[in-house]
Amino acid sequence: MSKIPRCAIYIRVSTEEQHLNGLSLPAQKKALTQFAESNNYNIVGCYADEGISARKPMKYRRGLLQLLEDVKHDKVDMILVTKLDRWFRNIKDYNITEEILQAHNCHWKTIFENYDSSTANGQMVINIMLSVNQAECDRTSERIRAVLDYKRSIGEVTSGMCACYGYKVVNNRLVKDESVEHIINDAYQYYFTCYSIRSTLSYLQTKYGADAPSHNKVDRLFKNETYAGKDKDNLKYCEPYISLDQFQKIREITGSKTYSSGNYEPYLFSSLIKCPWCGNNYTGYRKKQKLKNGGESIYIKYRCGNKFGRHSCAHFTEHKIEEYMLTHVSDRLDQELAEINFNHKQRPHRVDDPEAIRTEMERLNILFQKGRITEHYYDEQYAILEKKLTDIQESSKCVSLESYRDIIRTFSGNWQDLYLNLDKSHKQAFWKGTIKDIQIDKETHRICGFNFLVK
């Protein structure tokens, strides 16, 4: 008497369209169950992947991974699927799976198509069909990407999901949601006074209570470029809540943000000081010191955040860093502004149009190809045009006084006196909003300079 094969049913569906076309999970399961029962197979399990494309890497197909684990434990003799495209459309992952199946004497079978994985000729046919399916998927993906890119370019919504917090979809375009617009404007206004997402979240929860946005929604306010009116290459995708410059400033500040633990006041210079030995941010910590009278003094110091890095690390007290910045900022700003003015005066005013130069270079190419100019003349004129284009590109890279506008406004008048009257949270926001980084000299282990946070 022959052994009854232990059969596993594998079903997969990726889109609503397949559901409408009769390839839903229940429909696949019903057909496979009927086939197994009519052939006297013993069904030992049903493994499903819903909403997962067969072109996705195997790590996303949990049902398939569980099935392969049971195959490795020799619990399955045969796998039933409806069609090859329900099984795989990815040649690489199919071959990996096939090796596992062969190692454990397990075969697979499609009930609506005739494929035989047990012979060399059958494997060749399967690989050919997988190549065709994979190419078809790639062409479909390219068409979809082209459609989505076009929709973005004209400002249309590309996702079937709900609009992000603060927007709603009207005529297939994002417009501001007037019911929460005031909350978002308030959130950004408050953030630019403290440069702290956590403080902003706390502020909103205190002010708006049950109407306050969730932590995730607030977090996305400072990470999603949509709020700056941008979607990939379209800079005018929708009406913005903040400017692109403000969004870029948020990214620079939050990209290396560090937080103090407990209920302590914030560290003024956390994430601003860069370790010259390993490139990590310096982090603040509190140092306790016993006094002669029996009391205890606590002062703040900074050190490299790479605690396990094997390099010498200069430590700085917060008081010394603050003293250095207050002493050197004005002189450093005056020096940089003087250099900008000097470079601007030295640089000749250019009226050349880069596009006109490129057009002329293309015209030279055509004339040379047609033999209407000599090689010597071509090389000479092309070199002149190349230099003009390079000069224009270099000129455009020069920093202008306009990019220092906010910095100049901040460090004007009696700014030191105003700064000393701030609390620690606003002092931290002051430095985060004006300084990009503070540098340390590797030789002397001392602070040697800093860079302004310019546009």
CSV table of C-alpha atoms in Angstrom, one decimal:
chain,number,residue,atom,x,y,z
A,1,MET,CA,0.0,0.0,0.0
A,2,SER,CA,1.5,3.4,-1.1
A,3,LYS,CA,2.0,6.2,1.4
A,4,ILE,CA,-0.5,9.0,1.2
A,5,PRO,CA,1.3,12.2,0.3
A,6,ARG,CA,1.3,15.0,2.9
A,7,CYS,CA,0.2,18.0,1.0
A,8,ALA,CA,0.6,21.7,1.8
A,9,ILE,CA,-1.6,24.4,0.2
A,10,TYR,CA,0.1,27.7,-0.6
A,11,ILE,CA,-2.1,30.7,-1.6
A,12,ARG,CA,-1.2,34.3,-2.4
A,13,VAL,CA,-2.9,37.4,-3.6
A,14,SER,CA,-1.3,40.9,-4.1
A,15,THR,CA,-4.0,43.3,-5.4
A,16,GLU,CA,-7.6,44.1,-5.3
A,17,GLU,CA,-7.7,43.5,-9.1
A,18,GLN,CA,-6.8,39.8,-8.5
A,19,HIS,CA,-9.5,39.6,-5.9
A,20,LEU,CA,-12.0,40.9,-8.5
A,21,ASN,CA,-10.7,38.5,-11.1
A,22,GLY,CA,-11.5,35.4,-9.0
A,23,LEU,CA,-8.0,34.9,-7.5
A,24,SER,CA,-9.0,35.7,-3.9
A,25,LEU,CA,-7.5,33.7,-1.1
A,26,PRO,CA,-10.8,31.8,-0.4
A,27,ALA,CA,-11.2,31.0,-4.1
A,28,GLN,CA,-7.7,29.6,-4.3
A,29,LYS,CA,-8.0,27.6,-1.1
A,30,LYS,CA,-11.3,26.1,-2.2
A,31,ALA,CA,-9.9,25.0,-5.6
A,32,LEU,CA,-6.7,23.5,-4.0
A,33,THR,CA,-8.6,21.7,-1.3
A,34,GLN,CA,-11.0,20.1,-3.8
A,35,PHE,CA,-8.0,19.0,-5.9
A,36,ALA,CA,-6.2,17.5,-2.9
A,37,GLU,CA,-9.3,15.6,-1.7
A,38,SER,CA,-10.1,14.2,-5.1
A,39,ASN,CA,-6.5,12.9,-5.4
A,40,ASN,CA,-6.5,11.5,-1.8
A,41,TYR,CA,-3.8,13.8,-0.5
A,42,ASN,CA,-3.5,14.5,3.2
A,43,ILE,CA,-3.6,18.3,3.7
A,44,VAL,CA,-1.2,19.1,6.5
A,45,GLY,CA,-1.5,22.9,6.3
A,46,CYS,CA,-2.5,26.0,4.4
A,47,TYR,CA,0.0,28.9,4.1
A,48,ALA,CA,-1.1,32.3,2.8
A,49,ASP,CA,0.5,35.6,1.8
A,50,GLU,CA,-2.1,38.4,1.4
A,51,GLY,CA,-1.2,41.7,-0.3
A,52,ILE,CA,2.3,40.5,-1.2
A,53,SER,CA,3.7,40.6,-4.7
A,54,ALA,CA,5.5,37.5,-5.9
A,55,ARG,CA,8.3,39.8,-7.0
A,56,LYS,CA,8.9,40.9,-3.5
A,57,PRO,CA,11.9,39.4,-1.7
A,58,MET,CA,11.2,36.2,0.2
A,59,LYS,CA,11.7,37.9,3.6
A,60,TYR,CA,8.4,39.7,3.1
A,61,ARG,CA,6.4,36.5,2.4
A,62,ARG,CA,5.8,35.2,5.9
A,63,GLY,CA,3.5,32.4,4.7
A,64,LEU,CA,6.1,31.1,2.3
A,65,LEU,CA,8.9,31.3,5.0
A,66,GLN,CA,6.7,29.3,7.4
A,67,LEU,CA,6.1,26.7,4.7
A,68,LEU,CA,9.8,26.3,4.0
A,69,GLU,CA,10.5,25.9,7.7
A,70,ASP,CA,8.0,22.9,7.8
A,71,VAL,CA,9.6,21.5,4.6
A,72,LYS,CA,13.0,21.6,6.4
A,73,HIS,CA,11.5,19.6,9.3
A,74,ASP,CA,10.2,17.1,6.7
A,75,LYS,CA,6.6,17.7,7.4
A,76,VAL,CA,5.6,18.2,3.8
A,77,ASP,CA,5.9,15.9,0.7
A,78,MET,CA,4.1,18.1,-1.8
A,79,ILE,CA,3.1,21.7,-2.3
A,80,LEU,CA,0.0,22.7,-4.3
A,81,VAL,CA,-0.5,26.1,-5.9
A,82,THR,CA,-3.1,27.2,-8.4
A,83,LYS,CA,-0.7,28.8,-11.0
A,84,LEU,CA,3.0,29.5,-11.4
A,85,ASP,CA,2.5,33.2,-10.8
A,86,ARG,CA,0.9,32.5,-7.4
A,87,TRP,CA,4.1,30.6,-6.5
A,88,PHE,CA,6.9,32.8,-7.9
A,89,ARG,CA,7.8,35.6,-10.4
A,90,ASN,CA,11.3,36.0,-9.2
A,91,ILE,CA,13.9,33.5,-10.6
A,92,LYS,CA,16.5,34.0,-7.9
A,93,ASP,CA,14.1,33.3,-5.0
A,94,TYR,CA,12.6,30.4,-6.9
A,95,ASN,CA,16.0,28.7,-7.3
A,96,ILE,CA,16.7,29.1,-3.6
A,97,THR,CA,13.4,27.6,-2.7
A,98,GLU,CA,13.8,24.7,-5.2
A,99,GLU,CA,17.2,23.8,-3.6
A,100,ILE,CA,15.4,23.5,-0.2
A,101,LEU,CA,12.6,21.4,-1.7
A,102,GLN,CA,15.0,19.0,-3.5
A,103,ALA,CA,17.1,18.6,-0.3
A,104,HIS,CA,14.0,17.4,1.5
A,105,ASN,CA,12.4,15.3,-1.3
A,106,CYS,CA,9.5,17.8,-1.6
A,107,HIS,CA,7.8,18.7,-4.9
A,108,TRP,CA,5.3,21.3,-6.0
A,109,LYS,CA,2.5,21.2,-8.5
A,110,THR,CA,0.1,23.7,-10.2
A,111,ILE,CA,-3.5,22.5,-10.6
A,112,PHE,CA,-4.5,24.9,-13.4
A,113,GLU,CA,-1.2,24.6,-15.4
A,114,ASN,CA,1.0,21.7,-16.4
A,115,TYR,CA,4.5,22.1,-14.8
A,116,ASP,CA,6.8,19.4,-13.8
A,117,SER,CA,9.7,20.3,-11.5
A,118,SER,CA,11.0,16.8,-11.2
A,119,THR,CA,12.7,16.7,-14.7
A,120,ALA,CA,15.5,18.8,-16.3
A,121,ASN,CA,13.2,19.7,-19.2
A,122,GLY,CA,10.4,20.7,-16.8
A,123,GLN,CA,12.9,22.9,-14.9
A,124,MET,CA,13.9,24.6,-18.1
A,125,VAL,CA,10.3,25.4,-19.0
A,126,ILE,CA,9.7,26.8,-15.5
A,127,ASN,CA,12.7,29.1,-15.7
A,128,ILE,CA,11.6,30.4,-19.1
A,129,MET,CA,8.1,31.1,-17.9
A,130,LEU,CA,9.5,32.8,-14.7
A,131,SER,CA,11.7,35.0,-16.9
A,132,VAL,CA,8.7,36.0,-19.0
A,133,ASN,CA,6.6,36.7,-15.8
A,134,GLN,CA,9.5,38.7,-14.2
A,135,ALA,CA,10.0,40.8,-17.4
A,136,GLU,CA,6.2,41.5,-17.5
A,137,CYS,CA,6.2,42.6,-13.9
A,138,ASP,CA,9.2,44.9,-14.5
A,139,ARG,CA,7.5,46.5,-17.5
A,140,THR,CA,4.3,47.0,-15.5
A,141,SER,CA,6.3,48.6,-12.7
A,142,GLU,CA,8.0,50.9,-15.1
A,143,ARG,CA,4.6,52.0,-16.5
A,144,ILE,CA,3.3,52.6,-13.0
A,145,ARG,CA,6.3,54.6,-12.0
A,146,ALA,CA,5.9,56.7,-15.1
A,147,VAL,CA,2.3,57.4,-14.4
A,148,LEU,CA,3.1,58.3,-10.7
A,149,ASP,CA,5.9,60.6,-11.8
A,150,TYR,CA,3.5,62.4,-14.2
A,151,LYS,CA,0.9,62.7,-11.5
A,152,ARG,CA,3.4,64.2,-9.1
A,153,SER,CA,4.6,66.7,-11.7
A,154,ILE,CA,1.1,68.1,-12.1
A,155,GLY,CA,0.4,68.0,-8.3
A,156,GLU,CA,-2.0,65.1,-8.2
A,157,VAL,CA,-2.3,62.7,-5.3
A,158,THR,CA,-0.4,59.4,-6.1
A,159,SER,CA,-1.6,57.3,-3.1
A,160,GLY,CA,-4.9,55.8,-2.5
A,161,MET,CA,-4.4,56.2,1.2
A,162,CYS,CA,-5.7,59.1,3.3
A,163,ALA,CA,-3.9,62.5,3.1
A,164,CYS,CA,-1.3,63.2,5.7
A,165,TYR,CA,-2.4,65.1,8.8
A,166,GLY,CA,-3.2,68.7,8.0
A,167,TYR,CA,-4.3,68.0,4.4
A,168,LYS,CA,-7.3,66.6,2.7
A,169,VAL,CA,-7.9,65.5,-0.9
A,170,VAL,CA,-10.1,67.7,-3.1
A,171,ASN,CA,-10.3,67.0,-6.8
A,172,ASN,CA,-7.4,64.6,-6.5
A,173,ARG,CA,-5.1,67.3,-5.1
A,174,LEU,CA,-3.9,68.0,-1.6
A,175,VAL,CA,-5.3,71.2,0.1
A,176,LYS,CA,-5.0,72.3,3.7
A,177,ASP,CA,-7.5,71.0,6.2
A,178,GLU,CA,-8.9,74.1,7.8
A,179,SER,CA,-10.1,72.1,10.8
A,180,VAL,CA,-6.5,71.5,12.0
A,181,GLU,CA,-4.6,74.1,10.0
A,182,HIS,CA,-4.3,76.4,13.1
A,183,ILE,CA,-2.8,73.6,15.2
A,184,ILE,CA,-0.1,72.9,12.6
A,185,ASN,CA,0.8,76.5,12.2
A,186,ASP,CA,1.0,76.8,16.0
A,187,ALA,CA,3.2,73.7,16.2
A,188,TYR,CA,5.8,75.1,13.7
A,189,GLN,CA,5.7,78.5,15.3
A,190,TYR,CA,6.5,77.0,18.7
A,191,TYR,CA,9.1,74.6,17.4
A,192,PHE,CA,11.2,77.5,15.9
A,193,THR,CA,11.4,79.0,19.4
A,194,CYS,CA,12.8,75.9,21.0
A,195,TYR,CA,14.0,73.5,18.2
A,196,SER,CA,12.7,70.6,20.2
A,197,ILE,CA,10.1,68.1,18.8
A,198,ARG,CA,9.5,66.7,22.3
A,199,SER,CA,8.8,70.2,23.7
A,200,THR,CA,6.5,70.9,20.8
A,201,LEU,CA,4.5,67.7,21.4
A,202,SER,CA,4.2,68.6,25.1
A,203,TYR,CA,3.1,72.1,24.3
A,204,LEU,CA,0.4,70.9,21.9
A,205,GLN,CA,-0.9,68.3,24.3
A,206,THR,CA,-1.2,70.9,27.1
A,207,LYS,CA,-2.9,73.5,24.9
A,208,TYR,CA,-5.2,71.3,22.8
A,209,GLY,CA,-5.8,68.3,25.0
A,210,ALA,CA,-7.9,65.7,23.2
A,211,ASP,CA,-7.7,67.6,19.9
A,212,ALA,CA,-3.9,67.5,19.9
A,213,PRO,CA,-2.2,65.3,17.2
A,214,SER,CA,-0.6,62.0,18.2
A,215,HIS,CA,3.1,61.6,18.7
A,216,ASN,CA,3.5,60.0,15.3
A,217,LYS,CA,1.6,62.8,13.6
A,218,VAL,CA,3.7,65.5,15.2
A,219,ASP,CA,6.9,63.5,14.4
A,220,ARG,CA,5.9,63.4,10.7
A,221,LEU,CA,5.4,67.2,10.7
A,222,PHE,CA,9.2,67.5,11.0
A,223,LYS,CA,10.1,64.6,8.6
A,224,ASN,CA,7.6,64.7,5.7
A,225,GLU,CA,8.6,67.0,2.9
A,226,THR,CA,4.9,67.4,1.9
A,227,TYR,CA,4.6,70.1,4.6
A,228,ALA,CA,7.1,72.1,2.6
A,229,GLY,CA,4.9,71.7,-0.5
A,230,LYS,CA,7.4,69.2,-2.0
A,231,ASP,CA,7.0,65.7,-3.4
A,232,LYS,CA,10.3,64.3,-4.9
A,233,ASP,CA,11.2,66.7,-7.8
A,234,ASN,CA,8.0,68.7,-7.7
A,235,LEU,CA,8.7,71.8,-5.5
A,236,LYS,CA,5.1,73.1,-5.9
A,237,TYR,CA,3.2,69.9,-5.2
A,238,CYS,CA,0.8,71.4,-2.7
A,239,GLU,CA,0.3,74.5,-0.5
A,240,PRO,CA,3.1,74.4,2.1
A,241,TYR,CA,3.0,75.0,5.8
A,242,ILE,CA,6.7,75.9,5.9
A,243,SER,CA,9.3,77.0,3.4
A,244,LEU,CA,11.9,74.6,1.9
A,245,ASP,CA,14.6,76.5,3.8
A,246,GLN,CA,12.8,75.9,7.1
A,247,PHE,CA,12.3,72.2,6.3
A,248,GLN,CA,16.0,71.9,5.4
A,249,LYS,CA,16.9,73.6,8.7
A,250,ILE,CA,14.7,71.2,10.6
A,251,ARG,CA,16.4,68.2,8.9
A,252,GLU,CA,19.9,69.6,9.8
A,253,ILE,CA,18.9,70.1,13.5
A,254,THR,CA,17.0,66.9,14.0
A,255,GLY,CA,19.5,64.8,12.0
A,256,SER,CA,22.0,64.7,14.9
A,257,LYS,CA,19.7,65.6,17.8
A,258,THR,CA,20.6,64.2,21.2
A,259,TYR,CA,18.5,64.4,24.4
A,260,SER,CA,19.3,64.7,28.1
A,261,SER,CA,17.9,62.0,30.3
A,262,GLY,CA,15.6,62.5,33.3
A,263,ASN,CA,14.1,65.9,34.2
A,264,TYR,CA,17.4,67.8,33.9
A,265,GLU,CA,17.7,71.0,32.0
A,266,PRO,CA,18.9,70.5,28.3
A,267,TYR,CA,22.5,70.5,27.3
A,268,LEU,CA,23.2,73.7,25.3
A,269,PHE,CA,25.7,72.2,22.8
A,270,SER,CA,24.7,68.6,22.4
A,271,SER,CA,25.2,67.4,18.8
A,272,LEU,CA,27.0,70.6,17.8
A,273,ILE,CA,30.5,69.5,18.8
A,274,LYS,CA,32.1,67.0,16.3
A,275,CYS,CA,34.8,64.6,17.5
A,276,PRO,CA,37.9,65.1,15.2
A,277,TRP,CA,39.0,61.5,15.8
A,278,CYS,CA,35.9,59.5,14.9
A,279,GLY,CA,33.4,62.1,13.6
A,280,ASN,CA,30.7,61.3,16.3
A,281,ASN,CA,28.8,64.0,18.1
A,282,TYR,CA,29.9,65.1,21.6
A,283,THR,CA,27.3,64.4,24.2
A,284,GLY,CA,26.7,66.2,27.6
A,285,TYR,CA,26.9,64.6,31.0
A,286,ARG,CA,26.7,65.8,34.6
A,287,LYS,CA,29.7,65.6,36.8
A,288,LYS,CA,29.4,65.5,40.6
A,289,GLN,CA,32.1,67.0,42.8
A,290,LYS,CA,32.3,66.9,46.6
A,291,LEU,CA,32.9,70.3,48.3
A,292,LYS,CA,35.1,71.0,51.3
A,293,ASN,CA,32.0,72.0,53.3
A,294,GLY,CA,30.4,68.6,52.7
A,295,GLY,CA,28.1,69.8,50.0
A,296,GLU,CA,28.0,68.7,46.4
A,297,SER,CA,28.5,70.6,43.2
A,298,ILE,CA,27.2,69.5,39.8
A,299,TYR,CA,28.6,70.8,36.5
A,300,ILE,CA,28.1,69.9,32.9
A,301,LYS,CA,30.8,68.5,30.7
A,302,TYR,CA,30.9,67.2,27.1
A,303,ARG,CA,32.8,64.2,25.6
A,304,CYS,CA,32.7,62.0,22.5
A,305,GLY,CA,29.5,59.9,22.3
A,306,ASN,CA,31.5,56.9,21.1
A,307,LYS,CA,32.3,55.6,24.5
A,308,PHE,CA,34.0,52.5,23.2
A,309,GLY,CA,36.1,54.3,20.6
A,310,ARG,CA,39.8,53.8,21.2
A,311,HIS,CA,41.0,57.4,20.8
A,312,SER,CA,41.9,60.2,23.0
A,313,CYS,CA,39.0,62.4,23.8
A,314,ALA,CA,39.1,66.1,24.9
A,315,HIS,CA,36.5,67.0,27.6
A,316,PHE,CA,35.0,70.4,27.8
A,317,THR,CA,32.8,72.1,30.5
A,318,GLU,CA,29.7,73.8,29.2
A,319,HIS,CA,30.7,77.0,30.8
A,320,LYS,CA,34.0,77.1,28.8
A,321,ILE,CA,32.3,76.4,25.5
A,322,GLU,CA,29.7,79.0,26.2
A,323,GLU,CA,32.4,81.5,27.1
A,324,TYR,CA,34.3,80.7,23.9
A,325,MET,CA,31.2,81.2,21.7
A,326,LEU,CA,30.2,84.5,23.3
A,327,THR,CA,33.7,85.8,22.9
A,328,HIS,CA,34.4,84.7,19.3
A,329,VAL,CA,31.0,84.8,17.4
A,330,SER,CA,31.0,88.5,16.6
A,331,ASP,CA,34.6,88.7,15.4
A,332,ARG,CA,34.1,85.5,13.3
A,333,LEU,CA,31.0,86.9,11.7
A,334,ASP,CA,32.6,90.2,10.9
A,335,GLN,CA,35.5,88.2,9.3
A,336,GLU,CA,33.3,86.1,7.2
A,337,LEU,CA,31.2,89.0,6.0
A,338,ALA,CA,34.4,90.9,5.0
A,339,GLU,CA,35.6,87.9,3.0
A,340,ILE,CA,32.3,87.7,1.2
A,341,ASN,CA,32.4,91.4,0.3
A,342,PHE,CA,36.0,91.1,-0.9
A,343,ASN,CA,35.3,88.0,-3.0
A,344,HIS,CA,32.2,89.7,-4.5
A,345,LYS,CA,34.2,92.8,-5.5
A,346,GLN,CA,37.0,90.7,-7.0
A,347,ARG,CA,34.6,88.5,-9.0
A,348,PRO,CA,33.6,90.2,-12.3
A,349,HIS,CA,29.9,90.6,-12.9
A,350,ARG,CA,28.8,88.0,-15.4
A,351,VAL,CA,25.9,88.2,-17.7
A,352,ASP,CA,26.7,85.0,-19.6
A,353,ASP,CA,23.8,82.6,-19.9
A,354,PRO,CA,24.9,79.0,-19.2
A,355,GLU,CA,22.2,77.6,-21.6
A,356,ALA,CA,23.5,79.9,-24.4
A,357,ILE,CA,27.0,78.7,-23.8
A,358,ARG,CA,25.9,75.1,-24.0
A,359,THR,CA,24.0,75.8,-27.2
A,360,GLU,CA,27.1,77.4,-28.7
A,361,MET,CA,29.2,74.3,-27.7
A,362,GLU,CA,26.6,72.1,-29.4
A,363,ARG,CA,26.8,74.3,-32.6
A,364,LEU,CA,30.6,73.9,-32.6
A,365,ASN,CA,30.2,70.1,-32.4
A,366,ILE,CA,27.9,70.1,-35.4
A,367,LEU,CA,30.1,72.4,-37.5
A,368,PHE,CA,33.2,70.2,-36.7
A,369,GLN,CA,31.3,67.0,-37.5
A,370,LYS,CA,30.3,68.5,-40.9
A,371,GLY,CA,33.9,69.5,-41.6
A,372,ARG,CA,33.1,73.2,-41.8
A,373,ILE,CA,35.8,74.2,-39.2
A,374,THR,CA,39.3,73.0,-38.5
A,375,GLU,CA,40.2,70.8,-35.5
A,376,HIS,CA,42.5,73.6,-34.2
A,377,TYR,CA,39.7,76.2,-34.3
A,378,TYR,CA,37.3,73.7,-32.8
A,379,ASP,CA,39.6,72.9,-29.8
A,380,GLU,CA,40.4,76.6,-29.2
A,381,GLN,CA,36.8,77.8,-29.2
A,382,TYR,CA,35.5,74.8,-27.2
A,383,ALA,CA,38.1,75.4,-24.5
A,384,ILE,CA,37.0,79.1,-24.2
A,385,LEU,CA,33.4,78.1,-23.8
A,386,GLU,CA,34.2,75.4,-21.3
A,387,LYS,CA,36.1,77.9,-19.2
A,388,LYS,CA,33.2,80.4,-19.3
A,389,LEU,CA,30.8,77.6,-18.2
A,390,THR,CA,33.2,76.5,-15.4
A,391,ASP,CA,33.6,80.1,-14.1
A,392,ILE,CA,29.8,80.6,-14.0
A,393,GLN,CA,29.3,77.3,-12.1
A,394,GLU,CA,32.1,78.3,-9.6
A,395,SER,CA,30.6,81.7,-9.2
A,396,SER,CA,27.2,80.3,-8.4
A,397,LYS,CA,28.7,78.3,-5.5
A,398,CYS,CA,30.0,81.4,-3.7
A,399,VAL,CA,28.2,82.3,-0.5
A,400,SER,CA,26.2,85.6,-0.7
A,401,LEU,CA,25.3,88.1,2.0
A,402,GLU,CA,21.7,87.1,1.5
A,403,SER,CA,22.4,83.7,2.9
A,404,TYR,CA,23.7,85.3,6.1
A,405,ARG,CA,20.6,87.5,6.5
A,406,ASP,CA,19.2,85.6,9.5
A,407,ILE,CA,22.6,85.2,11.2
A,408,ILE,CA,23.3,89.0,10.9
A,409,ARG,CA,19.9,89.8,12.4
A,410,THR,CA,20.5,87.4,15.3
A,411,PHE,CA,24.0,88.6,16.2
A,412,SER,CA,23.4,92.3,16.1
A,413,GLY,CA,23.2,95.0,18.7
A,414,ASN,CA,23.5,93.9,22.4
A,415,TRP,CA,22.8,90.2,21.5
A,416,GLN,CA,25.1,88.9,24.3
A,417,ASP,CA,23.0,90.7,27.0
A,418,LEU,CA,19.8,89.4,25.6
A,419,TYR,CA,21.2,85.9,25.4
A,420,LEU,CA,22.3,85.9,29.0
A,421,ASN,CA,18.7,86.6,30.1
A,422,LEU,CA,17.4,83.5,28.3
A,423,ASP,CA,16.6,80.2,30.2
A,424,LYS,CA,18.5,77.1,29.2
A,425,SER,CA,15.9,75.8,26.8
A,426,HIS,CA,15.9,79.0,24.8
A,427,LYS,CA,19.7,79.2,25.0
A,428,GLN,CA,19.9,75.7,23.5
A,429,ALA,CA,17.4,76.8,20.7
A,430,PHE,CA,19.6,79.9,20.1
A,431,TRP,CA,22.7,77.9,19.3
A,432,LYS,CA,20.8,75.2,17.4
A,433,GLY,CA,19.3,77.8,15.2
A,434,THR,CA,22.6,79.7,14.4
A,435,ILE,CA,25.5,77.3,14.6
A,436,LYS,CA,26.1,74.2,12.4
A,437,ASP,CA,29.0,72.7,14.3
A,438,ILE,CA,31.8,73.4,16.7
A,439,GLN,CA,35.3,72.1,15.8
A,440,ILE,CA,38.1,70.7,18.0
A,441,ASP,CA,41.8,70.8,17.1
A,442,LYS,CA,43.3,67.3,17.2
A,443,GLU,CA,46.7,68.5,18.2
A,444,THR,CA,45.9,71.0,21.0
A,445,HIS,CA,42.6,69.3,22.1
A,446,ARG,CA,41.0,72.8,22.2
A,447,ILE,CA,38.1,74.4,20.5
A,448,CYS,CA,39.4,75.9,17.3
A,449,GLY,CA,36.4,77.2,15.4
A,450,PHE,CA,32.8,76.8,14.4
A,451,ASN,CA,30.5,77.2,11.3
A,452,PHE,CA,27.4,79.3,11.1
A,453,LEU,CA,24.1,77.6,10.0
A,454,VAL,CA,23.6,79.6,6.8
A,455,LYS,CA,21.1,78.9,4.0
